[in-house]
Short mmCIF file of C-alpha atoms in Angstrom, two decimals:
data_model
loop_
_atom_site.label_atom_id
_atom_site.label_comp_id
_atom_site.label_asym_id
_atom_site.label_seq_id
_atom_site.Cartn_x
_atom_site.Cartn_y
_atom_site.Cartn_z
CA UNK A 75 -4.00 -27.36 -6.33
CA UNK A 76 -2.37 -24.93 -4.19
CA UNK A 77 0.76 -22.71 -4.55
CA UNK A 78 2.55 -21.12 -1.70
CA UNK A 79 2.69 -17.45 -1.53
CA UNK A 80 3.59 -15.60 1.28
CA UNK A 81 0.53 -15.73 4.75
CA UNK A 82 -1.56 -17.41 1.51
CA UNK A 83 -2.29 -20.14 -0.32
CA UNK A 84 -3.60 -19.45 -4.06
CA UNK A 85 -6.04 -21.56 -4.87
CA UNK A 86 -7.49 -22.70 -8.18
CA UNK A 87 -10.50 -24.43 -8.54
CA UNK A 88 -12.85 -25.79 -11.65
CA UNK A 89 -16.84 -24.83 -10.80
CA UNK A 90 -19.87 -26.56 -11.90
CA UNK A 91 -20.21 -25.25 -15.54
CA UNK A 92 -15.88 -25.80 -16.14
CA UNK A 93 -14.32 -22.07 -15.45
CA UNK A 94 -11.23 -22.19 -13.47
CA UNK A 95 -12.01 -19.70 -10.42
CA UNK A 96 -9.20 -18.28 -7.78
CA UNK A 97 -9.48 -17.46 -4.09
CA UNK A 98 -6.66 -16.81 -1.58
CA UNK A 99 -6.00 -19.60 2.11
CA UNK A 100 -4.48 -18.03 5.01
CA UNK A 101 -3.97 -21.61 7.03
CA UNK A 102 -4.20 -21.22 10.75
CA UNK A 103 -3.43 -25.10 11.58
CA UNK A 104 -5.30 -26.71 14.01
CA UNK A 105 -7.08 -23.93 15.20
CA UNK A 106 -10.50 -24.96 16.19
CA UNK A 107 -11.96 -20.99 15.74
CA UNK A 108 -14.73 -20.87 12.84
CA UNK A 109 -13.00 -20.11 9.31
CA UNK A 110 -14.21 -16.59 7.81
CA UNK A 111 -15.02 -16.88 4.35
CA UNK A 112 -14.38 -13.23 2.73
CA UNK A 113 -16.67 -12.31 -0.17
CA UNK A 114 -15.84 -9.07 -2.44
CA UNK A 115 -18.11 -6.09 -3.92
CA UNK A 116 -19.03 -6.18 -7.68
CA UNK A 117 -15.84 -5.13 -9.23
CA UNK A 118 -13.50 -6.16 -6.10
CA UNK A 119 -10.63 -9.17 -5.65
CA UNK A 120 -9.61 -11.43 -2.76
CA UNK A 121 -6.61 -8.83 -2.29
CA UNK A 122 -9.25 -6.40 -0.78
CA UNK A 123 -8.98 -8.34 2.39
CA UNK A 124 -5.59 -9.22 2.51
CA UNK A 125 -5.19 -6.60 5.91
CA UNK A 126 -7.72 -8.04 7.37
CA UNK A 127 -6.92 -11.88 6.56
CA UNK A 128 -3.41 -11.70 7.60
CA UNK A 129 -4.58 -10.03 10.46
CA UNK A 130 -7.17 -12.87 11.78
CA UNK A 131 -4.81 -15.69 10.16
CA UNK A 132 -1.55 -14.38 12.27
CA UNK A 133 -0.17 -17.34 14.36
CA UNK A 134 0.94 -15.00 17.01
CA UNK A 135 -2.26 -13.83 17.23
CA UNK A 136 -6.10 -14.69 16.36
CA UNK A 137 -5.30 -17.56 14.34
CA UNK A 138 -8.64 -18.31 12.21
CA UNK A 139 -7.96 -19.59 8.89
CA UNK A 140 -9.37 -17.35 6.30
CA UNK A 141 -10.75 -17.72 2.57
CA UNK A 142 -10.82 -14.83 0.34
CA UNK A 143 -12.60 -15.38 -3.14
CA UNK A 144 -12.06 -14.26 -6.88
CA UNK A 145 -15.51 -14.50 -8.41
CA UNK A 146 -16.06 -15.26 -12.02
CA UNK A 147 -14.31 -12.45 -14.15
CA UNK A 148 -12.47 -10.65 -11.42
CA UNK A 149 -9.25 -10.96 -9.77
CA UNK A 150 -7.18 -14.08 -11.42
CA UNK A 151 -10.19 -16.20 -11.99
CA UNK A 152 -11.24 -16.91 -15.58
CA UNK A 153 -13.49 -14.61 -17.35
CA UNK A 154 -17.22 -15.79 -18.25
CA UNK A 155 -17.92 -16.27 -22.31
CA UNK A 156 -21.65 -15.35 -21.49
CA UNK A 157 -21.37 -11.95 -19.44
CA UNK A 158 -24.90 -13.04 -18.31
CA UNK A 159 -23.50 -15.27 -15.57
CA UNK A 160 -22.58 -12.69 -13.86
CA UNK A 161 -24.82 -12.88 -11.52
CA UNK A 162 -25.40 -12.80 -7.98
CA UNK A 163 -26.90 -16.50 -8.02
CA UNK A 164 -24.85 -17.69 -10.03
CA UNK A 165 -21.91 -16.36 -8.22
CA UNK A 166 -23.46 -17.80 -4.66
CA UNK A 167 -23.47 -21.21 -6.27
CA UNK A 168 -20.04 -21.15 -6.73
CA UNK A 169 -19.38 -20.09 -3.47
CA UNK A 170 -21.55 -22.74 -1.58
CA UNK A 171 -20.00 -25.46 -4.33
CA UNK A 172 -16.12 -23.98 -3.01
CA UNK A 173 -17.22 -24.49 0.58
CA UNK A 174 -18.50 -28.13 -0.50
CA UNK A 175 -15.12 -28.58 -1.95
CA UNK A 176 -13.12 -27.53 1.22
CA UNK A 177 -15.80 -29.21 3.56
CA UNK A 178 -16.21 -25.54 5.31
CA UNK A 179 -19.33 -25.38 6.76
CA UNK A 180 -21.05 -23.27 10.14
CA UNK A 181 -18.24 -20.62 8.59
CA UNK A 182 -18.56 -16.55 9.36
CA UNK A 183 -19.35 -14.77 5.82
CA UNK A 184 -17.20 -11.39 5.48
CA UNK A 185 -19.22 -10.29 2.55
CA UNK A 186 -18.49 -6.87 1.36
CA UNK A 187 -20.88 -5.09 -0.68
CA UNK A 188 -22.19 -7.53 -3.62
CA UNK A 189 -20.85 -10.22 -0.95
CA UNK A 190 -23.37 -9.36 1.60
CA UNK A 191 -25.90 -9.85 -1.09
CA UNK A 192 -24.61 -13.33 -2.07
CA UNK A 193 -24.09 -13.95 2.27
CA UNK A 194 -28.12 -13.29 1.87
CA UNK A 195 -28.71 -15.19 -0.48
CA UNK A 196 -26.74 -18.50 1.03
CA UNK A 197 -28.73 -18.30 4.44
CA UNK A 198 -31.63 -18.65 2.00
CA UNK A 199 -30.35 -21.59 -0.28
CA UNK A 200 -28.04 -23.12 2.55
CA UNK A 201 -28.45 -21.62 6.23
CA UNK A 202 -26.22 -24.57 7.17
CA UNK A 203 -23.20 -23.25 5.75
CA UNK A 204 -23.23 -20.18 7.41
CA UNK A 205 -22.25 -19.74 11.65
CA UNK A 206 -22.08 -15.78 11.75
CA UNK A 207 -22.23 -13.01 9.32
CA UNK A 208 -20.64 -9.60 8.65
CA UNK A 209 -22.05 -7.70 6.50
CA UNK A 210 -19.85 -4.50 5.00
CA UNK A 211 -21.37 -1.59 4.08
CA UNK A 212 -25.20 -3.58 2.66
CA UNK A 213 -28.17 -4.20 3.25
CA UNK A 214 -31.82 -5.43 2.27
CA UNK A 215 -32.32 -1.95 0.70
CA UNK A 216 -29.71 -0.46 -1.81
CA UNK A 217 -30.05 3.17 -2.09
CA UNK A 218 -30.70 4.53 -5.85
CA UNK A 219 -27.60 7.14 -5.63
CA UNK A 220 -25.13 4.67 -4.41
CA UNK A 221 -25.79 2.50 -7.51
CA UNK A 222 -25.74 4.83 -10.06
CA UNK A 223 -22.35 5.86 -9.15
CA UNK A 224 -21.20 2.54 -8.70
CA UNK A 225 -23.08 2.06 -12.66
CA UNK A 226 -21.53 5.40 -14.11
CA UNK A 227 -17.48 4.11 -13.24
CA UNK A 228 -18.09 0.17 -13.77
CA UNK A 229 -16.16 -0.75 -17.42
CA UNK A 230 -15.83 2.94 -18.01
CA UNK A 231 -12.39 4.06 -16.21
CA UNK A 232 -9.34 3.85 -18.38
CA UNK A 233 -6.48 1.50 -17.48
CA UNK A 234 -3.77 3.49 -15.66
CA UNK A 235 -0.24 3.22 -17.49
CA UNK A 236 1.57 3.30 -14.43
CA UNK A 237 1.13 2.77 -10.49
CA UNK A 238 1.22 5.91 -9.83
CA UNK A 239 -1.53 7.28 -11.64
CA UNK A 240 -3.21 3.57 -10.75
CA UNK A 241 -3.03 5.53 -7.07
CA UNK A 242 -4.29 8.25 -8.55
CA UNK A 243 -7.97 7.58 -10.10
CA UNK A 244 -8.44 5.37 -7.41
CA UNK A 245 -8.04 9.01 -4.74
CA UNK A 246 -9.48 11.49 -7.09
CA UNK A 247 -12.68 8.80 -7.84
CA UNK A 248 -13.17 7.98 -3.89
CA UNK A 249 -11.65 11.43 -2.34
CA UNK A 250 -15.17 12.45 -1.64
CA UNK A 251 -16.01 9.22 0.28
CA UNK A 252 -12.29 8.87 1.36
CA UNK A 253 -10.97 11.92 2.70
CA UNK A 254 -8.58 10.60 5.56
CA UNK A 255 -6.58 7.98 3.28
CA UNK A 256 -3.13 8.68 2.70
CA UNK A 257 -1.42 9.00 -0.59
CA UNK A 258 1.05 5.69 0.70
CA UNK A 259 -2.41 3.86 1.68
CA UNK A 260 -4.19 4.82 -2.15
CA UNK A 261 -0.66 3.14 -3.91
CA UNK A 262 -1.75 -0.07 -1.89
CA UNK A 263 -5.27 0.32 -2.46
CA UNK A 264 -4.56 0.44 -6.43
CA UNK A 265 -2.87 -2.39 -6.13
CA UNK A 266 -5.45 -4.25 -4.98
CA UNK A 267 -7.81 -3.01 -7.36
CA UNK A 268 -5.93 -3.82 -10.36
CA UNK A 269 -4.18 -6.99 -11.77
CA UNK A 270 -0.63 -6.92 -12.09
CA UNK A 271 0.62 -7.68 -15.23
CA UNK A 272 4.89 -7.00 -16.04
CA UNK A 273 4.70 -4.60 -13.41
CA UNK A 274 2.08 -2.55 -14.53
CA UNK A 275 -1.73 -1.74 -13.72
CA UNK A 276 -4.30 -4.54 -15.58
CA UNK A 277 -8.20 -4.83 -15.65
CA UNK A 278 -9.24 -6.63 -12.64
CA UNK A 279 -12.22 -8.01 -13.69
CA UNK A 280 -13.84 -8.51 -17.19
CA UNK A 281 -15.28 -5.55 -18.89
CA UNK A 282 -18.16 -7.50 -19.60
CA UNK A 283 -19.33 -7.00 -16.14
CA UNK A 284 -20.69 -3.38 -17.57
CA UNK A 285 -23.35 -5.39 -19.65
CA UNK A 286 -25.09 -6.71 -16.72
CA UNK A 287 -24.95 -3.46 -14.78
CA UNK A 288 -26.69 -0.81 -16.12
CA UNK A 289 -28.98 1.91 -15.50
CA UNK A 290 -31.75 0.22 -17.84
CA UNK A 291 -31.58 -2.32 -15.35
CA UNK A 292 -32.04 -0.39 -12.34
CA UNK A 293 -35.30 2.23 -13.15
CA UNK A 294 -38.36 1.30 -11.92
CA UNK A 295 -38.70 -0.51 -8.00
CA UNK A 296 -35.58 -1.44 -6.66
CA UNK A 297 -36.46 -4.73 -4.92
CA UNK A 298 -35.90 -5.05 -1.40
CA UNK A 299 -34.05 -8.32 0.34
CA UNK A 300 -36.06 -8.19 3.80
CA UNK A 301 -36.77 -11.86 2.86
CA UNK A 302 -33.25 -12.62 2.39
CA UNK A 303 -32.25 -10.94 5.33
CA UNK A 304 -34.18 -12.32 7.66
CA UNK A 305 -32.65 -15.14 6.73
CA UNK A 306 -29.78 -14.33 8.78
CA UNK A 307 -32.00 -14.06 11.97
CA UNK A 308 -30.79 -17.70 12.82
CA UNK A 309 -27.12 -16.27 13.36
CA UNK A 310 -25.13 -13.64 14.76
CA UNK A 311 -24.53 -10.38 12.43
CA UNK A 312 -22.14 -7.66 12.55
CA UNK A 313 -23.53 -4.44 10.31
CA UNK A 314 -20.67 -2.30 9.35
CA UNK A 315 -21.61 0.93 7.93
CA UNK A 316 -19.31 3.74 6.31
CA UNK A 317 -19.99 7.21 7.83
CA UNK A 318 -19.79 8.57 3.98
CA UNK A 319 -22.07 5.69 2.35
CA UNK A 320 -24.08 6.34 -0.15
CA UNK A 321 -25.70 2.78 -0.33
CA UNK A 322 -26.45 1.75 3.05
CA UNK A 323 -28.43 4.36 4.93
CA UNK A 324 -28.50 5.02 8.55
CA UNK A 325 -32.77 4.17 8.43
CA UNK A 326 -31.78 1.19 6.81
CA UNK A 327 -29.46 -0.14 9.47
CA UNK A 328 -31.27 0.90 12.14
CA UNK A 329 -34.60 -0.99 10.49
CA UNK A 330 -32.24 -3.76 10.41
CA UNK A 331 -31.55 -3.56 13.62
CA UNK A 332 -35.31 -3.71 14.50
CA UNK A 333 -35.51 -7.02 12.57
CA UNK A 334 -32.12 -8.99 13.88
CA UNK A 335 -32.27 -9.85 17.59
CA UNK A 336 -28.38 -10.50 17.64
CA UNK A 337 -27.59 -7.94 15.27
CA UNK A 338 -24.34 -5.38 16.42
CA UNK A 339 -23.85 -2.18 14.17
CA UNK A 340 -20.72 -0.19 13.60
CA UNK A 341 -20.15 3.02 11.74
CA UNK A 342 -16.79 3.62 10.25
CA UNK A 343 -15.73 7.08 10.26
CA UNK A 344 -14.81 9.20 7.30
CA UNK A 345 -15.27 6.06 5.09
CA UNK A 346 -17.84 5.46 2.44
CA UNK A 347 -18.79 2.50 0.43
CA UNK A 348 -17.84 0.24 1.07
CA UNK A 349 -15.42 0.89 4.36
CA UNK A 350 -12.03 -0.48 3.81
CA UNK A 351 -11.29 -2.92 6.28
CA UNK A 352 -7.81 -1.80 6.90
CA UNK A 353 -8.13 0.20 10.11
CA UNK A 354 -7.80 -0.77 13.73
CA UNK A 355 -10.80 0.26 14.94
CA UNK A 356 -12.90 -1.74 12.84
CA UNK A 357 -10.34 -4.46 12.25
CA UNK A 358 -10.69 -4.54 16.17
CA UNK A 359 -14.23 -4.68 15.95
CA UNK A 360 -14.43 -7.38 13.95
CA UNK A 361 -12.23 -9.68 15.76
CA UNK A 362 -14.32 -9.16 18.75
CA UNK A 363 -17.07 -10.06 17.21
CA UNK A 364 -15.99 -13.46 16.01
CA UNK A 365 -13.88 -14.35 19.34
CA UNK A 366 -17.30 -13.10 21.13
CA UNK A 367 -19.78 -15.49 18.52
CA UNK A 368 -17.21 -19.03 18.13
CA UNK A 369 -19.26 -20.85 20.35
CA UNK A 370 -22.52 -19.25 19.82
CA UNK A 371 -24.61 -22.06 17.52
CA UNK A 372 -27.29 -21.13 15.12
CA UNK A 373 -30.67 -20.61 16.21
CA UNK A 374 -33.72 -23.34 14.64
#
């Protein structure tokens, strides 16, 4: 079922174990470029690539049709009784089983974040289902700092009462990593970030997400995905790293870099984790990358 709205389509659709999930269709009719599939961070919405999607969708312009996804418990898809399935894994299978559904296959993966992971992860469990990759602001390695920040503000921020002070915690909590985005840009930002419920501010994903995030979960060995990555060695892969990132390091990248024989890097200035996708350099980049890679087919 689909609803018009807008550049978008809002989809709805039931996955294997009966929870109603959302994602966002920007058509580009008869198009013949590869569709991007866009895949959020832990906490994030399809609206986080709404710039980027109208963008790459535009008629006038690029038109590639793009899909933007609500994982379980975030955005307008249903919330998970059992906060354990909120998983990576779990959240890859409904991914591949939505591309089974809209027969999208040899697609480019836009996976920010926890989406890289779960891009990783497919060229594991399905390598056919993916063409090219790009891969925001992640990598094989997480770095310990980035993730406890990312643990210390999951669950734990109080709802904003208004839109303005929605704007507001999201600047003062990502000013550091931030610094160049305007006050205008932040009121946009927040809205992404948060439902919208009446008019006001509501929890974009389910609180529940805390319990399977946590610093018990994280001492010890943080494993590494080299596996996972390499992977992705079959197709092209566009890195994007934010100058200010605290979860992608530069030895990290460039180690990736090593690995991938196709692999292109970008760093984002005066942008942290994960970079934004809103700008025109990188929005630039990006469309490049996929014009450059349509035609380029998978390696055995």
């Amino acid at each position: 079922m689909t609803e018009r709205a807008g550049a978008f389509e809002d989809i709805y659709f039931t996955c294997r174990d009966g929870l109603r999930l959302h994602g966002r269709h920007y058509p580009a009719p008869a198009s013949g470029r590869r569709p991007v599939v866009c895949l959020p961070g832990l906490t994030r919405n399809a609206r986080d690539f709404a710039v980027i999607a109208e963008r790459l969708a535009d008629p006038r312009r690029h038109r590639r049709a793009v899909y933007a996804l609500d994982y379980r418990g975030r955005g307008l898809s249903e919330h998970d009784p059992d906060w354990r399935n909120y998983a990576p894994l779990i959240e890859c299978l409904d991914v591949l089983d939505f591309m089974t559904m809209m027969g999208l296959h040899d697609a480019a993966i836009l996976g920010t974040s926890r989406g890289g992971i779960i891009a990783m992860m497919m060229a594991v469990l399905r390598p056919g289902a993916i063409g090219a990759a790009i891969l925001n602001d992640i990598g094989p390695v997480i770095e310990r700092n980035g993730l406890t920040r990312i643990v210390g503000y999951v669950g734990r921020m109080p709802l904003p009462a208004t839109w303005e002070e929605a704007a507001a915690q999201a600047r003062d909590t990502n000013r550091k990593q931030f610094p160049a985005v305007s006050e205008a840009e932040w009121l946009e930002i927040a809205r992404a970030w948060f439902n919208d419920e009446n008019g006001l501010p509501s929890p974009a994903y389910d609180p529940a997400l805390a319990k399977s995030f946590t610093i018990a979960q994280i001492d010890g060995e943080l494993p590494a995905m080299w596996d996972q990555f390499r992977a992705l060695i079959r197709v092209p892969v566009l890195a994007i790293r934010g100058e200010n990132s605290d979860l992608l390091s530069p030895e990290t990248l460039a180690r990736m870099g090593e690995i991938h024989p196709r692999l292109e890097a970008m760093t984002v200035p005066k942008q942290g984790h994960a970079p934004l996708l809103r700008d025109e350099p990188t929005i630039g980049r990006i469309v490049d990358f996929l014009t450059r890679t349509d035609g380029v087919t998978a390696s055995p």
